[in-house]
Coordinates of C-alpha atoms in Angstrom, one line a residue:
M21 CA 223.2 124.4 241.0
A22 CA 223.6 127.5 240.1
T23 CA 227.1 129.5 240.5
E24 CA 226.4 132.9 243.0
V25 CA 227.8 135.6 240.5
M26 CA 229.3 138.6 243.7
P27 CA 228.8 141.4 242.5
P28 CA 231.5 143.6 242.0
S29 CA 232.6 145.6 245.2
A30 CA 232.6 149.3 245.5
A31 CA 236.5 150.3 245.3
E32 CA 236.1 147.7 241.5
V33 CA 233.2 150.5 241.2
A34 CA 235.7 153.6 241.3
R35 CA 238.6 152.2 239.4
N36 CA 236.0 151.1 236.4
R37 CA 234.6 155.3 236.5
F38 CA 237.7 156.5 237.1
K39 CA 239.1 154.4 233.6
R40 CA 236.4 155.8 232.1
W41 CA 236.4 159.2 233.2
R42 CA 240.3 160.0 233.1
W43 CA 240.0 159.3 228.9
V44 CA 237.1 162.6 229.1
Q45 CA 239.6 164.8 230.9
L46 CA 242.0 163.9 228.2
V47 CA 240.5 164.4 225.5
L48 CA 239.2 168.1 227.6
G49 CA 243.0 168.7 228.5
V50 CA 243.7 168.3 224.5
A51 CA 241.0 170.5 223.3
C52 CA 242.1 173.3 226.0
M53 CA 245.4 172.9 224.5
V54 CA 244.3 173.3 221.3
M55 CA 242.5 176.7 221.7
I56 CA 245.8 178.1 223.2
A57 CA 248.3 177.4 220.8
N58 CA 247.9 179.7 218.3
L59 CA 249.5 181.8 220.9
Q60 CA 252.8 180.5 220.3
Y61 CA 252.7 179.4 217.3
G62 CA 250.7 181.9 215.3
W63 CA 252.8 184.5 216.4
T64 CA 255.3 184.7 213.5
L65 CA 252.7 185.1 211.0
F66 CA 252.1 188.6 212.6
V67 CA 255.5 189.8 212.8
T68 CA 256.1 190.6 209.4
P69 CA 252.7 192.6 209.5
M70 CA 253.6 194.5 212.8
A71 CA 257.2 195.6 211.4
D72 CA 255.7 197.1 207.8
Q73 CA 252.9 198.9 209.8
F74 CA 254.9 200.1 212.5
H75 CA 258.5 199.9 211.7
W76 CA 259.8 198.0 214.4
T77 CA 262.3 195.6 214.4
R78 CA 261.9 192.2 214.6
A79 CA 264.4 191.6 217.5
A80 CA 262.0 194.4 219.4
I81 CA 259.2 192.5 218.3
Q82 CA 260.8 189.4 219.1
W83 CA 261.4 190.6 222.5
G84 CA 257.2 189.9 222.6
F85 CA 257.1 186.2 222.2
T86 CA 260.1 186.2 224.5
I87 CA 257.7 188.0 227.3
F88 CA 254.9 186.0 226.4
I89 CA 257.1 182.5 227.1
A90 CA 258.6 183.7 230.4
T91 CA 255.6 184.4 231.7
E92 CA 253.3 181.6 230.3
T93 CA 256.1 179.2 231.9
W94 CA 257.7 180.8 235.1
L95 CA 254.2 181.2 237.0
V96 CA 253.9 177.4 235.9
P97 CA 254.9 175.8 239.2
V98 CA 252.4 178.9 241.6
E99 CA 248.9 177.4 239.2
G100 CA 250.6 174.2 239.3
F101 CA 250.9 174.5 243.3
L102 CA 247.1 176.0 242.4
V103 CA 246.1 173.7 240.6
D104 CA 247.1 170.5 243.3
R105 CA 245.5 172.7 245.9
F106 CA 242.2 173.8 244.8
G107 CA 242.0 171.4 241.5
P108 CA 241.9 172.6 237.7
R109 CA 238.5 174.2 237.1
A110 CA 239.1 177.4 238.7
V111 CA 243.2 177.6 237.6
T112 CA 241.6 177.2 234.0
I113 CA 238.8 179.4 234.0
G114 CA 241.0 182.2 234.6
G115 CA 243.2 181.3 232.0
A116 CA 241.1 181.7 229.9
L117 CA 239.5 185.4 230.5
L118 CA 243.4 185.8 230.3
V119 CA 244.2 184.6 227.3
A120 CA 241.2 186.4 225.9
A121 CA 242.2 189.6 227.0
G122 CA 245.8 189.1 225.8
W123 CA 245.2 188.9 222.0
S124 CA 242.4 192.1 222.8
I125 CA 245.5 194.1 224.1
N126 CA 247.5 192.9 221.2
S127 CA 244.8 194.1 218.6
V128 CA 245.0 197.7 220.1
A129 CA 248.5 198.1 220.6
G130 CA 250.5 200.6 219.1
S131 CA 252.8 200.9 220.6
L132 CA 256.0 198.2 222.0
P133 CA 255.3 198.6 225.7
V134 CA 251.7 198.2 225.1
L135 CA 252.2 195.4 223.6
Y136 CA 254.6 193.6 225.8
L137 CA 252.3 194.2 228.3
G138 CA 249.4 191.7 226.1
Q139 CA 251.7 189.4 225.8
A140 CA 252.4 188.9 229.6
V141 CA 249.2 189.2 230.4
G142 CA 248.4 186.1 227.5
G143 CA 251.6 184.1 228.4
I144 CA 250.4 183.9 232.0
G145 CA 247.3 182.9 230.3
A146 CA 248.2 179.9 228.8
G147 CA 250.7 178.9 231.2
A148 CA 247.6 178.5 233.1
V149 CA 245.7 176.4 231.1
Y150 CA 248.8 174.4 229.7
G151 CA 250.1 173.7 233.0
T152 CA 246.9 172.2 234.7
C153 CA 246.1 170.1 232.2
V154 CA 249.7 168.1 231.8
G155 CA 249.5 168.1 235.5
N156 CA 245.9 166.9 235.1
A157 CA 247.3 164.2 232.8
L158 CA 250.3 163.3 235.2
K159 CA 247.6 162.7 238.2
W160 CA 245.6 161.1 235.4
F161 CA 247.7 158.1 234.1
P162 CA 250.3 157.3 236.5
D163 CA 250.4 154.1 234.5
R164 CA 251.1 155.6 231.3
R165 CA 252.7 159.0 231.7
G166 CA 255.2 159.4 228.8
L167 CA 251.9 158.6 227.0
A168 CA 248.8 160.3 228.7
A169 CA 251.3 164.1 228.6
G170 CA 252.4 163.1 225.0
I171 CA 248.9 163.0 223.7
T172 CA 248.1 166.4 226.0
A173 CA 251.1 168.1 224.9
A174 CA 250.1 167.4 221.7
G175 CA 246.9 169.5 221.3
Y176 CA 249.4 172.6 222.1
G177 CA 252.3 170.9 219.6
A178 CA 249.2 170.6 216.2
G179 CA 246.0 172.5 217.9
S180 CA 247.5 175.8 215.5
A181 CA 248.2 172.9 212.3
L182 CA 244.0 174.3 211.0
T183 CA 244.3 177.9 211.8
V184 CA 247.8 178.9 210.0
V185 CA 245.5 179.3 206.7
P186 CA 242.6 181.1 208.1
I187 CA 244.8 183.4 210.5
A188 CA 247.4 184.3 207.3
S189 CA 244.0 184.6 205.1
M190 CA 242.5 187.0 207.7
I191 CA 245.6 189.3 208.6
E192 CA 245.8 189.5 205.2
A193 CA 242.3 190.8 204.1
S194 CA 240.8 192.1 207.6
G195 CA 244.8 193.2 209.3
F196 CA 246.5 192.1 212.0
Q197 CA 244.4 194.0 214.8
A198 CA 241.3 192.3 213.5
T199 CA 243.2 188.7 213.7
F200 CA 244.3 189.4 216.9
L201 CA 241.1 190.7 218.5
Y202 CA 238.3 187.8 216.9
F203 CA 241.0 184.9 217.8
G204 CA 241.8 186.0 220.9
I205 CA 238.2 186.6 222.4
G206 CA 237.4 183.2 220.3
Q207 CA 240.1 181.0 221.8
G208 CA 239.4 182.3 225.3
L209 CA 235.7 181.6 225.4
V210 CA 236.5 178.1 223.9
V211 CA 238.7 177.5 227.1
L212 CA 236.4 179.0 229.6
V213 CA 233.3 176.6 229.1
L214 CA 236.0 173.4 228.4
G215 CA 237.5 174.4 232.0
L216 CA 233.7 174.3 233.5
F217 CA 234.3 170.1 233.2
L218 CA 237.9 169.5 234.5
A219 CA 238.1 167.6 237.8
A220 CA 241.1 166.4 239.5
P221 CA 241.1 162.5 240.0
D222 CA 240.0 160.4 243.2
T223 CA 243.7 160.0 245.4
N224 CA 241.7 157.1 246.7
V225 CA 241.7 155.8 243.3
V226 CA 244.8 156.6 242.1
S227 CA 246.3 154.7 245.0
T228 CA 244.9 151.3 244.4
L229 CA 245.6 151.2 240.3
P230 CA 247.7 148.3 239.7
P231 CA 251.7 149.6 239.5
P232 CA 252.9 150.3 236.1
A233 CA 255.4 148.2 234.3
R234 CA 258.7 147.3 237.1
T235 CA 260.8 149.7 235.4
A236 CA 262.4 153.1 237.0
A237 CA 259.0 154.7 236.7
A238 CA 258.0 152.1 239.0
A239 CA 260.5 152.5 241.0
A240 CA 259.9 155.8 241.8
T241 CA 256.7 155.3 243.2
A242 CA 258.4 154.8 246.5
R243 CA 258.9 158.2 247.4
V244 CA 257.3 161.5 246.5
Y245 CA 259.2 164.7 246.5
T246 CA 257.5 168.7 247.3
P247 CA 258.8 170.9 245.1
V248 CA 260.7 172.3 247.1
E249 CA 262.6 168.5 247.7
M250 CA 263.2 168.3 244.1
L251 CA 264.8 171.5 244.1
R252 CA 267.0 170.0 245.9
T253 CA 268.0 167.4 243.7
P254 CA 271.1 167.2 241.0
V255 CA 268.4 165.2 239.0
F256 CA 266.4 168.8 238.2
W257 CA 269.2 171.0 237.4
L258 CA 270.2 168.5 234.5
M259 CA 267.1 168.1 233.3
Y260 CA 266.3 171.7 233.5
L261 CA 269.5 172.5 232.0
M262 CA 268.7 169.9 229.1
F263 CA 265.8 171.4 228.6
V264 CA 266.3 175.1 228.5
M265 CA 269.4 173.6 225.9
M266 CA 266.6 171.7 223.4
A267 CA 263.9 174.9 223.9
A268 CA 266.2 177.3 222.6
G269 CA 266.2 176.2 219.1
G270 CA 262.9 175.2 219.2
L271 CA 261.7 178.2 220.1
F272 CA 263.9 180.2 218.1
V273 CA 262.6 177.8 214.9
T274 CA 259.1 178.7 216.0
S275 CA 258.8 182.5 216.0
N276 CA 260.8 183.5 212.9
L277 CA 259.5 180.3 210.1
K278 CA 258.1 182.9 208.2
Q279 CA 261.5 185.6 208.5
I280 CA 263.0 182.1 207.9
A281 CA 261.6 181.5 204.7
E282 CA 261.9 185.1 203.4
D283 CA 265.0 185.1 203.3
F284 CA 265.9 181.8 201.8
H285 CA 263.4 183.1 198.9
V286 CA 261.5 180.4 199.4
A287 CA 258.5 182.4 201.0
N288 CA 255.7 182.6 198.5
V289 CA 257.4 179.7 195.9
K290 CA 254.8 177.0 195.5
V291 CA 254.8 173.3 196.8
S292 CA 253.2 170.3 195.8
M293 CA 253.1 167.7 198.3
L294 CA 250.9 165.0 199.3
G295 CA 248.4 166.3 196.9
I296 CA 248.7 169.8 198.5
V297 CA 249.5 173.3 196.6
Q298 CA 251.0 175.7 198.8
P299 CA 253.1 178.5 199.3
A300 CA 255.9 177.0 200.9
A301 CA 256.2 178.9 203.8
L302 CA 252.4 178.6 204.4
F303 CA 252.7 174.7 203.8
A304 CA 255.8 174.8 206.2
L305 CA 253.8 176.1 209.1
S306 CA 251.1 173.4 209.2
L307 CA 252.9 170.8 208.2
D308 CA 255.3 171.5 211.1
R309 CA 252.2 171.7 213.3
V310 CA 251.0 168.5 212.8
L311 CA 254.5 166.9 213.0
N312 CA 255.2 168.8 216.6
G313 CA 252.1 167.8 217.6
I314 CA 252.0 163.8 216.2
T315 CA 255.9 163.3 218.0
R316 CA 254.2 164.0 221.9
P317 CA 252.4 160.6 222.2
L318 CA 254.8 158.9 219.9
F319 CA 258.2 159.4 221.5
G320 CA 256.2 159.2 225.3
W321 CA 254.8 156.1 224.2
I322 CA 257.9 155.1 222.8
S323 CA 260.4 155.8 226.1
D324 CA 257.4 153.9 228.0
R325 CA 258.8 151.7 226.4
I326 CA 262.6 152.1 226.3
G327 CA 263.4 154.1 228.4
R328 CA 263.1 158.0 228.8
E329 CA 267.0 158.8 228.0
N330 CA 267.6 156.3 225.4
T331 CA 264.7 158.3 223.7
M332 CA 266.1 161.3 224.5
F333 CA 269.0 161.1 222.6
L334 CA 267.3 159.6 219.8
A335 CA 265.3 162.3 219.4
F336 CA 267.2 165.0 220.5
A337 CA 270.2 163.8 217.8
G338 CA 267.9 163.6 215.4
E339 CA 266.8 167.4 215.9
A340 CA 270.6 168.2 216.2
V341 CA 270.2 167.1 212.2
G342 CA 267.4 168.3 211.3
I343 CA 268.9 171.4 212.2
L344 CA 272.1 171.6 210.2
F345 CA 269.7 170.1 206.9
L346 CA 268.1 173.0 207.0
S347 CA 270.6 175.2 207.5
Q348 CA 271.8 174.1 204.3
L349 CA 270.2 172.8 202.2
G350 CA 266.6 175.1 203.0
H351 CA 267.6 177.1 200.5
D352 CA 265.5 174.7 198.3
P353 CA 261.0 175.6 198.6
V354 CA 260.8 171.5 198.8
L355 CA 263.5 170.6 200.6
F356 CA 262.6 173.2 203.2
V357 CA 259.3 172.1 203.9
V358 CA 260.3 168.7 205.0
L359 CA 262.9 169.8 206.7
S360 CA 261.5 172.1 208.6
G361 CA 258.7 169.5 210.0
L362 CA 262.2 167.1 210.7
V363 CA 263.2 169.9 213.9
F364 CA 259.7 170.4 214.7
F365 CA 259.1 166.2 214.7
A366 CA 262.8 165.6 216.5
W367 CA 261.7 169.0 219.4
G368 CA 258.2 168.6 219.9
E369 CA 258.6 165.7 221.9
I370 CA 260.2 167.9 224.7
Y371 CA 257.2 167.9 226.5
S372 CA 256.2 165.0 226.9
L373 CA 259.8 163.4 227.9
F374 CA 260.9 166.1 230.4
P375 CA 257.0 165.5 232.1
S376 CA 256.9 162.3 232.6
T377 CA 260.9 161.7 233.2
S378 CA 259.8 164.4 235.9
A379 CA 256.7 162.1 237.4
D380 CA 259.0 159.1 237.4
T381 CA 261.9 160.5 239.7
Y382 CA 259.4 162.3 241.8
G383 CA 256.2 160.9 242.4
W384 CA 253.0 162.0 241.2
K385 CA 251.4 163.1 243.9
H386 CA 253.2 167.0 243.2
A387 CA 253.0 166.4 239.4
A388 CA 251.7 169.0 238.2
A389 CA 253.9 171.6 240.3
N390 CA 256.7 169.5 239.9
A391 CA 256.4 169.2 236.0
G392 CA 255.7 173.1 236.6
A393 CA 258.8 173.8 237.4
L394 CA 260.7 171.7 235.2
Y395 CA 258.5 173.8 232.3
T396 CA 260.1 177.3 233.7
A397 CA 263.4 176.3 231.6
K398 CA 261.3 177.1 228.4
G399 CA 260.9 180.6 229.9
T400 CA 264.5 180.6 230.7
A401 CA 265.4 179.1 227.3
S402 CA 263.2 181.9 225.4
F403 CA 265.5 184.9 226.1
F404 CA 267.7 183.0 223.3
V405 CA 265.2 184.4 220.7
P406 CA 266.1 187.7 220.2
I407 CA 269.7 187.3 220.9
A408 CA 269.7 185.0 218.1
T409 CA 267.5 187.0 216.0
A410 CA 269.6 189.8 216.3
L411 CA 272.9 187.5 215.8
A412 CA 270.9 186.2 212.7
T413 CA 270.6 189.2 211.7
A414 CA 274.2 190.4 212.1
A415 CA 275.9 187.6 210.7
G416 CA 273.7 185.1 209.2
W417 CA 270.7 181.9 209.3
H418 CA 273.7 179.4 209.7
S419 CA 275.6 180.7 211.8
V420 CA 273.0 180.3 214.8
F421 CA 271.0 177.0 213.1
L422 CA 275.6 176.5 214.4
V423 CA 274.4 176.9 217.9
A424 CA 271.1 175.4 217.9
A425 CA 272.6 171.8 217.1
A426 CA 275.4 171.6 218.7
M427 CA 273.1 172.2 221.8
N428 CA 270.8 169.8 220.6
L429 CA 274.1 167.3 220.4
A430 CA 275.3 168.5 223.2
A431 CA 272.1 167.8 225.4
A432 CA 271.7 164.3 223.4
L433 CA 274.7 163.3 225.1
L434 CA 274.4 164.3 228.6
A435 CA 270.5 162.4 228.4
L436 CA 272.4 158.8 227.3
L437 CA 275.4 159.5 229.3
V438 CA 275.0 161.8 232.7
L439 CA 271.1 161.7 232.9
K440 CA 270.7 157.9 232.6
P441 CA 273.3 156.8 235.3
L442 CA 272.9 159.9 238.0
R443 CA 268.9 159.1 237.7
R444 CA 269.1 155.4 238.3
R445 CA 271.2 155.9 241.4
M446 CA 268.7 158.3 242.8
L447 CA 265.6 156.1 242.5
E448 CA 268.2 153.3 243.7
N449 CA 269.3 155.5 246.8
S450 CA 265.3 156.1 247.2

């Protein structure tokens, strides 16, 4: 007698469709992140040409970078709320239009106020796209938050790797204004098209997924926090402080890498490595972007297994070591490339570790808004960039590197000795 095979239930069909579709959503989010990466990571290529043409100081130009980071991050909680309320599509499309407008304004900026305006507009757009994509990934992957947030953030960290040389070449051939215009419009259009296909997961399906392994992340599902409730917890403010401490040094190096190479007298020295021959500055910019992307899913995956705080300690301490070595040995062109790569490798993972820790601690329902509130720490950290640039001009790069390394080491110790026991007690009492 033949055994009757029962058709899959409607709930099982919905779960299977969810599991397939979430990978499509993840790829779309990564592609959007790639398209906005140059707004931050390509900035250093424009600083010297603007200074040469308009005779603005580096510190004055870097206030434009600070304005971009501040507007990119500080509005993310609002954008996250809009995503939680209305879904990712509309917010991403709006962000795409602002991304194109920001660099278009930069292309005609003949004064610092106009440059700052362009950076503010571009920052709001980039933040809308960034916050949407990371928050969406956390919602689609409640069982793999570290990996999903890391892969999505990798698009932002590594997205500019392939365009470093084209941007530098276009600046050389056509000027920085034309480069701002054409890359800005092109990137904005691609994000707009991709944004049409973004969608939020079905919360009914998410609630039926098998729970993750019994870890601190699983325990956190017992309590869901709204953004206001999250702001009342000491854990949030400790993570915010650590985020600021880690982000400050990385943003300083990101915005000044080409200028550091120039002052170390290695920028135009040819380096041969991995079968590639390039000037040290361009080689470092390309390699750094790749490593800055790889580190995000890698450390996200590691943290899913050994714990968020343990991973933070290893990565943050590695960042302190990398910055110290770059300060002391970076005058050699080969070591400059290698050590700047180590700095970016040990820095980029903050953009997967902090969002996933936030979702572990405060639940997935308000993941976009909660992670967005924590992400504003990057904006706070950006205010150290022009200050550090001015300090470097007056006292040299080494003094700034020492301060950054000290903050990284302090963040590493806080993760292991303070955040870990504090978060454990909070989850046990939730």
